[in-house]
Amino acid sequence: MTSRPAMPTRPLRADARRNYLRLLVEARAAVSEHGTQASLEDIARRADVGIGTLYRHFPTRQALLEAVLRDRFDTLGARAEELLSHPSPGQALAAWLRTFIVGATTYTGLAASLAAALHDEQSELHASCHGMRAAGQALFDRAQRSGAIRPDADATDVFILANAIAWAAEQVHDRTGLDDRLLSLALDGLHPQTVHTGARQSRLRGPDQIS
Amino acid sequence: MTSRPAMPTRPLRADARRNYLRLLVEARAAVSEHGTQASLEDIARRADVGIGTLYRHFPTRQALLEAVLRDRFDTLGARAEELLSHPSPGQALAAWLRTFIVGATTYTGLAASLAAALHDEQSELHASCHGMRAAGQALFDRAQRSGAIRPDADATDVFILANAIAWAAEQVHDRTGLDDRLLSLALDGLHPQTVHTGARQSRLRGPDQIS
DNA sequence: ACCTGAACACCGTTCAAGT
DNA sequence: ACCTGAACACCGTTCAAGT
């Protein structure tokens, strides 16, 4: 997982390159201040650049977000690879999920943008977070093989649930430690216990026939 | 939990009353078609009413949503009260949470609107779903007293997690049964097991000291 | 090749005029 | 008392003109 530089693929004219970097700097500031729905016009204005220039470099909001988040995804992917050598596969996965959730909570709307990207395969964000997801999946698989995670659990489900937890934590402002508590619930649900599968079936199927 | 009629508190002039009901009908249609972000202008147009009339009756989008969702909240509250007499407290809670999640998935954006309402105490939605939440809390408390839910779990956390699961299921279109699987994870996490608390502590605390 | 910003489109919200 | 819809504000997006 080599960290890609936050630069476009092709060489640029000097002024274009300068504008690109300015836009990226201001986009980071605006997104961290106003979330992923930050005003594009505002970003262009703060970068001392016409709005058309912003669109030239970043045709969609997703493209701009991708550039802003690229480092973060790479870091998370690298972290997952590091954790592959951690002695406890279960602890390693839990630690990574926690890091993921904390990261997804830093920007307002990030969890929603991630969910949208996961769903839209054409999105730049989708491609960009693929490496991170693959690394997380490897971590999950190892934990599952080691017996720390129950065999019927699915990595993508867990990824989605972690993102949902980040979303929930973002919405409710005053409940400190909410993400930790919710992640605990999710992790405990992932722990293999014969009683779980049994309980789950009876709890879900049984009561539907009541009313 | 008596079902309140979908009508304003004070008597209205005949034309006002007719407009109110028309708006409500079209709001239901628009919300079920386009989600909670449905265009207000479109709703007014379809109700053959000026946009100002919509604002007169429903000063905010939340107020309109509240009127649309009132029945649903009341039904969910009543269902929770029914389930209080179900022989298995744990199964009863699981069934109710499942019903809640299915309901929260029917409209695009409903989970997000609920989360926003939960956070904003001034919102009309906040007041409106209070009865439902109270009934759910009673169901939760009974399950916890019976030992089906571990003692350190919090009802509001579970409510928030269920809503987050509904949100996640709404985002990802093609994963059928996602909400069921995620709810299973959450429910299994709620099951009391000494190994859980221990595992949770070590999983969350341990790996943070790695890097 | 790239930049600029006026112009267009769209939507939410308010309020003066009308019945 | 209530309704109407023009007017205002705001923002995203495009594109003809300019360098």
GROMACS .gro file of C-alpha atoms (C1' of nucleotides) in nm:
model
  460
    1MET     CA    1   0.000   0.000   0.000
    2THR     CA    2   0.217   0.286  -0.123
    3SER     CA    3   0.083   0.632  -0.049
    4ARG     CA    4  -0.016   0.804  -0.373
    5PRO     CA    5   0.066   1.174  -0.389
    6ALA     CA    6  -0.232   1.409  -0.387
    7MET     CA    7  -0.168   1.508  -0.750
    8PRO     CA    8  -0.338   1.445  -1.083
    9THR     CA    9  -0.201   1.176  -1.316
   10ARG     CA   10  -0.073   1.398  -1.598
   11PRO     CA   11   0.177   1.686  -1.585
   12LEU     CA   12   0.013   2.028  -1.560
   13ARG     CA   13   0.091   2.381  -1.660
   14ALA     CA   14   0.243   2.574  -1.372
   15ASP     CA   15  -0.068   2.783  -1.301
   16ALA     CA   16  -0.298   2.481  -1.328
   17ARG     CA   17  -0.086   2.289  -1.082
   18ARG     CA   18  -0.086   2.580  -0.842
   19ASN     CA   19  -0.464   2.613  -0.868
   20TYR     CA   20  -0.509   2.240  -0.813
   21LEU     CA   21  -0.307   2.250  -0.493
   22ARG     CA   22  -0.480   2.564  -0.370
   23LEU     CA   23  -0.819   2.404  -0.429
   24LEU     CA   24  -0.715   2.094  -0.240
   25VAL     CA   25  -0.593   2.297   0.057
   26GLU     CA   26  -0.915   2.497   0.074
   27ALA     CA   27  -1.127   2.187   0.018
   28ARG     CA   28  -0.964   2.020   0.317
   29ALA     CA   29  -1.031   2.326   0.529
   30ALA     CA   30  -1.390   2.364   0.411
   31VAL     CA   31  -1.474   1.996   0.450
   32SER     CA   32  -1.331   1.977   0.798
   33GLU     CA   33  -1.528   2.290   0.884
   34HIS     CA   34  -1.859   2.229   0.708
   35GLY     CA   35  -1.853   1.860   0.626
   36THR     CA   36  -1.876   1.682   0.293
   37GLN     CA   37  -2.158   1.916   0.187
   38ALA     CA   38  -1.933   2.221   0.201
   39SER     CA   39  -2.017   2.484  -0.062
   40LEU     CA   40  -1.811   2.438  -0.379
   41GLU     CA   41  -1.846   2.805  -0.462
   42ASP     CA   42  -1.702   2.887  -0.122
   43ILE     CA   43  -1.405   2.658  -0.181
   44ALA     CA   44  -1.331   2.821  -0.516
   45ARG     CA   45  -1.360   3.168  -0.366
   46ARG     CA   46  -1.125   3.086  -0.080
   47ALA     CA   47  -0.876   2.940  -0.328
   48ASP     CA   48  -0.891   3.266  -0.532
   49VAL     CA   49  -1.003   3.070  -0.833
   50GLY     CA   50  -1.304   3.080  -1.063
   51ILE     CA   51  -1.573   2.822  -1.000
   52GLY     CA   52  -1.510   2.686  -1.349
   53THR     CA   53  -1.155   2.600  -1.253
   54LEU     CA   54  -1.278   2.392  -0.965
   55TYR     CA   55  -1.505   2.200  -1.201
   56ARG     CA   56  -1.222   2.154  -1.449
   57HIS     CA   57  -1.007   1.983  -1.189
   58PHE     CA   58  -1.285   1.807  -1.002
   59PRO     CA   59  -1.583   1.730  -1.228
   60THR     CA   60  -1.795   1.603  -0.940
   61ARG     CA   61  -1.814   1.652  -0.565
   62GLN     CA   62  -1.711   1.290  -0.526
   63ALA     CA   63  -1.393   1.357  -0.724
   64LEU     CA   64  -1.300   1.641  -0.492
   65LEU     CA   65  -1.380   1.432  -0.186
   66GLU     CA   66  -1.169   1.151  -0.321
   67ALA     CA   67  -0.868   1.380  -0.344
   68VAL     CA   68  -0.931   1.506   0.009
   69LEU     CA   69  -0.969   1.157   0.155
   70ARG     CA   70  -0.703   0.969  -0.043
   71ASP     CA   71  -0.436   0.995   0.228
   72ARG     CA   72  -0.677   0.877   0.491
   73PHE     CA   73  -0.775   0.567   0.297
   74ASP     CA   74  -0.414   0.481   0.232
   75THR     CA   75  -0.328   0.524   0.598
   76LEU     CA   76  -0.615   0.300   0.705
   77GLY     CA   77  -0.510   0.039   0.451
   78ALA     CA   78  -0.151   0.047   0.571
   79ARG     CA   79  -0.267   0.021   0.929
   80ALA     CA   80  -0.466  -0.292   0.844
   81GLU     CA   81  -0.159  -0.448   0.690
   82GLU     CA   82   0.048  -0.366   0.997
   83LEU     CA   83  -0.213  -0.524   1.221
   84LEU     CA   84  -0.190  -0.847   1.023
   85SER     CA   85   0.121  -0.927   1.223
   86HIS     CA   86  -0.039  -0.850   1.557
   87PRO     CA   87  -0.043  -1.165   1.776
   88SER     CA   88  -0.417  -1.153   1.846
   89PRO     CA   89  -0.624  -1.158   1.524
   90GLY     CA   90  -0.943  -1.066   1.712
   91GLN     CA   91  -0.787  -0.772   1.891
   92ALA     CA   92  -0.624  -0.656   1.570
   93LEU     CA   93  -0.959  -0.644   1.388
   94ALA     CA   94  -1.128  -0.466   1.677
   95ALA     CA   95  -0.853  -0.207   1.688
   96TRP     CA   96  -0.879  -0.145   1.317
   97LEU     CA   97  -1.256  -0.108   1.322
   98ARG     CA   98  -1.222   0.138   1.604
   99THR     CA   99  -0.971   0.344   1.407
  100PHE     CA  100  -1.201   0.333   1.107
  101ILE     CA  101  -1.498   0.460   1.308
  102VAL     CA  102  -1.300   0.738   1.470
  103GLY     CA  103  -1.178   0.847   1.127
  104ALA     CA  104  -1.524   0.834   0.976
  105THR     CA  105  -1.651   1.059   1.254
  106THR     CA  106  -1.408   1.345   1.193
  107TYR     CA  107  -1.598   1.500   0.900
  108THR     CA  108  -1.969   1.563   0.904
  109GLY     CA  109  -2.130   1.359   0.630
  110LEU     CA  110  -1.830   1.135   0.573
  111ALA     CA  111  -2.016   0.817   0.667
  112ALA     CA  112  -2.296   0.912   0.430
  113SER     CA  113  -2.050   0.983   0.149
  114LEU     CA  114  -1.880   0.649   0.213
  115ALA     CA  115  -2.210   0.465   0.202
  116ALA     CA  116  -2.300   0.638  -0.123
  117ALA     CA  117  -1.960   0.551  -0.268
  118LEU     CA  118  -1.997   0.188  -0.164
  119HIS     CA  119  -2.324   0.174  -0.353
  120ASP     CA  120  -2.211   0.360  -0.664
  121GLU     CA  121  -1.941   0.163  -0.843
  122GLN     CA  122  -1.870   0.449  -1.084
  123SER     CA  123  -1.776   0.685  -0.805
  124GLU     CA  124  -1.416   0.795  -0.766
  125LEU     CA  125  -1.448   0.732  -0.396
  126HIS     CA  126  -1.549   0.374  -0.462
  127ALA     CA  127  -1.226   0.299  -0.644
  128SER     CA  128  -1.019   0.498  -0.398
  129CYS     CA  129  -1.130   0.313  -0.086
  130HIS     CA  130  -1.099  -0.028  -0.248
  131GLY     CA  131  -0.743  -0.082  -0.125
  132MET     CA  132  -0.844   0.001   0.229
  133ARG     CA  133  -1.140  -0.236   0.213
  134ALA     CA  134  -0.923  -0.517   0.078
  135ALA     CA  135  -0.675  -0.473   0.362
  136GLY     CA  136  -0.959  -0.469   0.615
  137GLN     CA  137  -1.104  -0.782   0.460
  138ALA     CA  138  -0.770  -0.964   0.502
  139LEU     CA  139  -0.769  -0.865   0.867
  140PHE     CA  140  -1.124  -0.992   0.904
  141ASP     CA  141  -1.049  -1.321   0.728
  142ARG     CA  142  -0.754  -1.387   0.956
  143ALA     CA  143  -0.968  -1.320   1.264
  144GLN     CA  144  -1.236  -1.553   1.128
  145ARG     CA  145  -0.987  -1.831   1.053
  146SER     CA  146  -0.843  -1.796   1.403
  147GLY     CA  147  -1.187  -1.851   1.552
  148ALA     CA  148  -1.220  -1.504   1.702
  149ILE     CA  149  -1.506  -1.423   1.465
  150ARG     CA  150  -1.797  -1.658   1.407
  151PRO     CA  151  -1.788  -1.839   1.074
  152ASP     CA  152  -2.120  -1.711   0.936
  153ALA     CA  153  -2.028  -1.343   0.970
  154ASP     CA  154  -1.957  -1.143   0.655
  155ALA     CA  155  -1.680  -0.885   0.624
  156THR     CA  156  -1.882  -0.644   0.413
  157ASP     CA  157  -2.169  -0.656   0.662
  158VAL     CA  158  -1.929  -0.566   0.939
  159PHE     CA  159  -1.783  -0.285   0.731
  160ILE     CA  160  -2.131  -0.149   0.667
  161LEU     CA  161  -2.224  -0.179   1.033
  162ALA     CA  162  -1.909   0.003   1.143
  163ASN     CA  163  -1.992   0.282   0.899
  164ALA     CA  164  -2.350   0.295   1.030
  165ILE     CA  165  -2.216   0.328   1.383
  166ALA     CA  166  -1.997   0.617   1.272
  167TRP     CA  167  -2.302   0.777   1.114
  168ALA     CA  168  -2.506   0.739   1.431
  169ALA     CA  169  -2.229   0.883   1.646
  170GLU     CA  170  -2.212   1.180   1.413
  171GLN     CA  171  -2.583   1.258   1.440
  172VAL     CA  172  -2.616   1.257   1.817
  173HIS     CA  173  -2.390   1.523   1.959
  174ASP     CA  174  -2.402   1.488   2.334
  175ARG     CA  175  -2.373   1.112   2.390
  176THR     CA  176  -2.001   1.077   2.460
  177GLY     CA  177  -1.852   0.736   2.396
  178LEU     CA  178  -2.153   0.631   2.190
  179ASP     CA  179  -1.936   0.490   1.912
  180ASP     CA  180  -1.737   0.282   2.161
  181ARG     CA  181  -2.050   0.138   2.317
  182LEU     CA  182  -2.211   0.058   1.983
  183LEU     CA  183  -1.892  -0.098   1.852
  184SER     CA  184  -1.880  -0.311   2.166
  185LEU     CA  185  -2.228  -0.441   2.093
  186ALA     CA  186  -2.133  -0.521   1.736
  187LEU     CA  187  -1.810  -0.694   1.838
  188ASP     CA  188  -1.981  -0.899   2.104
  189GLY     CA  189  -2.232  -1.004   1.841
  190LEU     CA  190  -1.943  -1.119   1.624
  191HIS     CA  191  -1.798  -1.339   1.894
  192PRO     CA  192  -1.863  -1.707   1.820
  193GLN     CA  193  -2.100  -1.866   2.071
  194THR     CA  194  -2.339  -2.149   1.992
  195VAL     CA  195  -2.600  -1.983   2.208
  196HIS     CA  196  -2.593  -1.684   1.974
  197THR     CA  197  -2.701  -1.852   1.656
  198GLY     CA  198  -2.972  -2.036   1.840
  199ALA     CA  199  -3.094  -1.729   2.022
  200ARG     CA  200  -3.082  -1.523   1.708
  201GLN     CA  201  -3.303  -1.761   1.516
  202SER     CA  202  -3.563  -1.795   1.788
  203ARG     CA  203  -3.564  -1.423   1.863
  204LEU     CA  204  -3.613  -1.323   1.504
  205ARG     CA  205  -3.847  -1.591   1.379
  206GLY     CA  206  -4.059  -1.666   1.681
  207PRO     CA  207  -4.221  -1.332   1.755
  208ASP     CA  208  -4.319  -1.253   1.398
  209GLN     CA  209  -4.608  -1.493   1.430
  210ILE     CA  210  -4.757  -1.321   1.732
  211SER     CA  211  -4.993  -1.049   1.617
  212MET     CA  212  -5.169   0.518   2.313
  213THR     CA  213  -5.480   0.644   2.136
  214SER     CA  214  -5.435   0.723   1.769
  215ARG     CA  215  -5.461   1.096   1.714
  216PRO     CA  216  -5.641   1.205   1.399
  217ALA     CA  217  -5.426   1.362   1.132
  218MET     CA  218  -5.584   1.704   1.191
  219PRO     CA  219  -5.471   2.033   1.342
  220THR     CA  220  -5.569   2.119   1.698
  221ARG     CA  221  -5.806   2.412   1.625
  222PRO     CA  222  -6.118   2.420   1.407
  223LEU     CA  223  -6.057   2.550   1.057
  224ARG     CA  224  -6.249   2.730   0.788
  225ALA     CA  225  -6.387   2.487   0.533
  226ASP     CA  226  -6.137   2.574   0.258
  227ALA     CA  227  -5.844   2.566   0.500
  228ARG     CA  228  -5.945   2.225   0.623
  229ARG     CA  229  -5.976   2.098   0.267
  230ASN     CA  230  -5.634   2.235   0.177
  231TYR     CA  231  -5.479   2.082   0.486
  232LEU     CA  232  -5.608   1.738   0.398
  233ARG     CA  233  -5.508   1.772   0.033
  234LEU     CA  234  -5.158   1.869   0.134
  235LEU     CA  235  -5.134   1.572   0.366
  236VAL     CA  236  -5.247   1.330   0.095
  237GLU     CA  237  -4.997   1.466  -0.155
  238ALA     CA  238  -4.723   1.482   0.107
  239ARG     CA  239  -4.771   1.112   0.181
  240ALA     CA  240  -4.751   1.032  -0.191
  241ALA     CA  241  -4.448   1.252  -0.250
  242VAL     CA  242  -4.259   1.125   0.054
  243SER     CA  243  -4.319   0.762  -0.030
  244GLU     CA  244  -4.204   0.836  -0.384
  245HIS     CA  245  -3.911   1.069  -0.328
  246GLY     CA  246  -3.830   1.028   0.039
  247THR     CA  247  -3.822   1.282   0.320
  248GLN     CA  248  -3.643   1.530   0.092
  249ALA     CA  249  -3.939   1.550  -0.147
  250SER     CA  250  -3.984   1.894  -0.305
  251LEU     CA  251  -4.226   2.111  -0.106
  252GLU     CA  252  -4.312   2.310  -0.416
  253ASP     CA  253  -4.404   1.987  -0.588
  254ILE     CA  254  -4.631   1.885  -0.302
  255ALA     CA  255  -4.811   2.221  -0.311
  256ARG     CA  256  -4.851   2.201  -0.687
  257ARG     CA  257  -4.995   1.850  -0.673
  258ALA     CA  258  -5.235   1.961  -0.401
  259ASP     CA  259  -5.351   2.252  -0.624
  260VAL     CA  260  -5.250   2.496  -0.355
  261GLY     CA  261  -5.014   2.793  -0.340
  262ILE     CA  262  -4.677   2.731  -0.181
  263GLY     CA  263  -4.765   2.988   0.084
  264THR     CA  264  -5.057   2.773   0.196
  265LEU     CA  265  -4.826   2.482   0.255
  266TYR     CA  266  -4.606   2.701   0.473
  267ARG     CA  267  -4.907   2.833   0.661
  268HIS     CA  268  -5.011   2.483   0.763
  269PHE     CA  269  -4.664   2.335   0.799
  270PRO     CA  270  -4.408   2.600   0.891
  271THR     CA  271  -4.117   2.358   0.860
  272ARG     CA  272  -4.041   2.041   0.674
  273GLN     CA  273  -4.027   1.863   1.008
  274ALA     CA  274  -4.383   1.973   1.083
  275LEU     CA  275  -4.504   1.825   0.756
  276LEU     CA  276  -4.312   1.504   0.818
  277GLU     CA  277  -4.456   1.482   1.165
  278ALA     CA  278  -4.808   1.488   1.025
  279VAL     CA  279  -4.715   1.223   0.769
  280LEU     CA  280  -4.552   0.993   1.025
  281ARG     CA  281  -4.788   1.039   1.320
  282ASP     CA  282  -4.992   0.725   1.250
  283ARG     CA  283  -4.682   0.518   1.214
  284PHE     CA  284  -4.540   0.629   1.548
  285ASP     CA  285  -4.868   0.560   1.720
  286THR     CA  286  -4.887   0.215   1.565
  287LEU     CA  287  -4.535   0.132   1.675
  288GLY     CA  288  -4.610   0.254   2.025
  289ALA     CA  289  -4.924   0.045   2.043
  290ARG     CA  290  -4.735  -0.256   1.916
  291ALA     CA  291  -4.477  -0.216   2.191
  292GLU     CA  292  -4.753  -0.211   2.451
  293GLU     CA  293  -4.907  -0.524   2.306
  294LEU     CA  294  -4.572  -0.702   2.316
  295LEU     CA  295  -4.542  -0.625   2.688
  296SER     CA  296  -4.771  -0.922   2.748
  297HIS     CA  297  -4.574  -1.158   2.526
  298PRO     CA  298  -4.437  -1.449   2.735
  299SER     CA  299  -4.074  -1.402   2.626
  300PRO     CA  300  -3.944  -1.052   2.707
  301GLY     CA  301  -3.635  -1.104   2.491
  302GLN     CA  302  -3.827  -1.222   2.189
  303ALA     CA  303  -4.078  -0.943   2.231
  304LEU     CA  304  -3.805  -0.678   2.221
  305ALA     CA  305  -3.640  -0.839   1.921
  306ALA     CA  306  -3.969  -0.850   1.734
  307TRP     CA  307  -4.037  -0.486   1.808
  308LEU     CA  308  -3.692  -0.371   1.699
  309ARG     CA  309  -3.737  -0.564   1.379
  310THR     CA  310  -4.070  -0.395   1.312
  311PHE     CA  311  -3.913  -0.061   1.386
  312ILE     CA  312  -3.631  -0.119   1.139
  313VAL     CA  313  -3.862  -0.241   0.865
  314GLY     CA  314  -4.077   0.069   0.913
  315ALA     CA  315  -3.778   0.303   0.913
  316THR     CA  316  -3.668   0.155   0.580
  317THR     CA  317  -3.988   0.229   0.389
  318TYR     CA  318  -3.913   0.596   0.320
  319THR     CA  319  -3.581   0.716   0.186
  320GLY     CA  320  -3.428   0.948   0.440
  321LEU     CA  321  -3.656   0.848   0.725
  322ALA     CA  322  -3.373   0.718   0.942
  323ALA     CA  323  -3.183   1.041   0.887
  324SER     CA  324  -3.490   1.250   0.973
  325LEU     CA  325  -3.542   1.044   1.288
  326ALA     CA  326  -3.183   1.089   1.393
  327ALA     CA  327  -3.211   1.463   1.337
  328ALA     CA  328  -3.533   1.473   1.537
  329LEU     CA  329  -3.376   1.281   1.822
  330HIS     CA  330  -3.102   1.540   1.839
  331ASP     CA  331  -3.322   1.848   1.804
  332GLU     CA  332  -3.554   1.873   2.102
  333GLN     CA  333  -3.749   2.161   1.943
  334SER     CA  334  -3.850   1.952   1.646
  335GLU     CA  335  -4.211   1.847   1.602
  336LEU     CA  336  -4.090   1.499   1.517
  337HIS     CA  337  -3.908   1.482   1.847
  338ALA     CA  338  -4.226   1.532   2.046
  339SER     CA  339  -4.427   1.310   1.819
  340CYS     CA  340  -4.209   1.001   1.849
  341HIS     CA  341  -4.175   1.038   2.225
  342GLY     CA  342  -4.469   0.807   2.299
  343MET     CA  343  -4.328   0.541   2.075
  344ARG     CA  344  -3.987   0.566   2.238
  345ALA     CA  345  -4.136   0.543   2.585
  346ALA     CA  346  -4.324   0.227   2.491
  347GLY     CA  347  -4.009   0.079   2.342
  348GLN     CA  348  -3.816   0.166   2.653
  349ALA     CA  349  -4.070  -0.020   2.868
  350LEU     CA  350  -4.026  -0.324   2.647
  351PHE     CA  351  -3.650  -0.294   2.680
  352ASP     CA  352  -3.660  -0.255   3.058
  353ARG     CA  353  -3.873  -0.567   3.094
  354ALA     CA  354  -3.629  -0.766   2.879
  355GLN     CA  355  -3.339  -0.637   3.086
  356ARG     CA  356  -3.509  -0.722   3.417
  357SER     CA  357  -3.582  -1.072   3.286
  358GLY     CA  358  -3.213  -1.125   3.215
  359ALA     CA  359  -3.252  -1.147   2.838
  360ILE     CA  360  -3.054  -0.826   2.793
  361ARG     CA  361  -2.728  -0.762   2.970
  362PRO     CA  362  -2.750  -0.514   3.257
  363ASP     CA  363  -2.501  -0.258   3.127
  364ALA     CA  364  -2.687  -0.204   2.799
  365ASP     CA  365  -2.873   0.123   2.744
  366ALA     CA  366  -3.214   0.150   2.576
  367THR     CA  367  -3.134   0.472   2.392
  368ASP     CA  368  -2.812   0.323   2.258
  369VAL     CA  369  -3.009   0.029   2.122
  370PHE     CA  370  -3.267   0.261   1.971
  371ILE     CA  371  -2.992   0.460   1.802
  372LEU     CA  372  -2.823   0.143   1.679
  373ALA     CA  373  -3.148   0.009   1.534
  374ASN     CA  374  -3.198   0.338   1.353
  375ALA     CA  375  -2.840   0.325   1.224
  376ILE     CA  376  -2.905  -0.025   1.091
  377ALA     CA  377  -3.215   0.101   0.911
  378TRP     CA  378  -3.003   0.379   0.763
  379ALA     CA  379  -2.739   0.135   0.643
  380ALA     CA  380  -2.996  -0.095   0.488
  381GLU     CA  381  -3.143   0.202   0.305
  382GLN     CA  382  -2.811   0.306   0.153
  383VAL     CA  383  -2.706  -0.029   0.012
  384HIS     CA  384  -2.964  -0.143  -0.239
  385ASP     CA  385  -2.866  -0.491  -0.348
  386ARG     CA  386  -2.777  -0.663  -0.020
  387THR     CA  387  -3.102  -0.842   0.059
  388GLY     CA  388  -3.159  -0.930   0.422
  389LEU     CA  389  -2.889  -0.688   0.535
  390ASP     CA  390  -3.108  -0.538   0.806
  391ASP     CA  391  -3.186  -0.883   0.945
  392ARG     CA  392  -2.821  -0.980   0.959
  393LEU     CA  393  -2.712  -0.655   1.121
  394LEU     CA  394  -2.992  -0.673   1.374
  395SER     CA  395  -2.881  -1.027   1.456
  396LEU     CA  396  -2.533  -0.900   1.530
  397ALA     CA  397  -2.669  -0.627   1.752
  398LEU     CA  398  -2.903  -0.862   1.937
  399ASP     CA  399  -2.630  -1.117   1.995
  400GLY     CA  400  -2.418  -0.837   2.134
  401LEU     CA  401  -2.699  -0.756   2.376
  402HIS     CA  402  -2.716  -1.108   2.508
  403PRO     CA  403  -2.565  -1.131   2.856
  404GLN     CA  404  -2.243  -1.335   2.861
  405THR     CA  405  -1.957  -1.274   3.099
  406VAL     CA  406  -1.714  -1.351   2.819
  407HIS     CA  407  -1.852  -1.051   2.633
  408THR     CA  408  -1.767  -0.781   2.876
  409GLY     CA  409  -1.424  -0.926   2.925
  410ALA     CA  410  -1.361  -0.970   2.557
  411ARG     CA  411  -1.489  -0.622   2.487
  412GLN     CA  412  -1.251  -0.461   2.729
  413SER     CA  413  -0.946  -0.647   2.606
  414ARG     CA  414  -1.039  -0.606   2.242
  415LEU     CA  415  -1.093  -0.236   2.269
  416ARG     CA  416  -0.822  -0.139   2.507
  417GLY     CA  417  -0.542  -0.378   2.420
  418PRO     CA  418  -0.469  -0.302   2.060
  419ASP     CA  419  -0.468   0.075   2.099
  420GLN     CA  420  -0.123   0.049   2.249
  421ILE     CA  421   0.024  -0.134   1.952
  422SER     CA  422   0.148   0.115   1.694
  423DA     C1'  423  -0.439   2.466  -2.248
  424DC     C1'  424  -0.640   2.674  -1.900
  425DC     C1'  425  -0.910   3.035  -1.651
  426DT     C1'  426  -1.301   3.337  -1.570
  427DG     C1'  427  -1.748   3.466  -1.425
  428DA     C1'  428  -2.192   3.570  -1.624
  429DA     C1'  429  -2.594   3.303  -1.716
  430DC     C1'  430  -2.901   2.941  -1.635
  431DA     C1'  431  -3.160   2.621  -1.356
  432DC     C1'  432  -3.361   2.487  -0.941
  433DC     C1'  433  -3.547   2.512  -0.493
  434DG     C1'  434  -3.668   2.688  -0.043
  435DT     C1'  435  -3.883   3.081   0.197
  436DT     C1'  436  -4.112   3.524   0.270
  437DC     C1'  437  -4.456   3.871   0.225
  438DA     C1'  438  -4.751   4.227   0.004
  439DA     C1'  439  -5.178   4.210  -0.223
  440DG     C1'  440  -5.615   3.996  -0.281
  441DT     C1'  441  -6.059   3.749  -0.143
  442DA     C1'  442  -5.881   3.432   0.822
  443DC     C1'  443  -5.685   3.239   0.470
  444DC     C1'  444  -5.488   3.204  -0.004
  445DT     C1'  445  -5.187   3.337  -0.382
  446DG     C1'  446  -4.773   3.372  -0.638
  447DA     C1'  447  -4.424   3.707  -0.744
  448DA     C1'  448  -3.990   3.818  -0.542
  449DC     C1'  449  -3.582   3.715  -0.305
  450DA     C1'  450  -3.197   3.431  -0.169
  451DC     C1'  451  -2.892   3.072  -0.239
  452DC     C1'  452  -2.636   2.726  -0.467
  453DG     C1'  453  -2.484   2.403  -0.816
  454DT     C1'  454  -2.345   2.367  -1.304
  455DT     C1'  455  -2.239   2.506  -1.776
  456DC     C1'  456  -2.020   2.752  -2.139
  457DA     C1'  457  -1.884   3.146  -2.436
  458DA     C1'  458  -1.525   3.467  -2.416
  459DG     C1'  459  -1.066   3.575  -2.283
  460DT     C1'  460  -0.551   3.493  -2.195
   0.00000   0.00000   0.00000
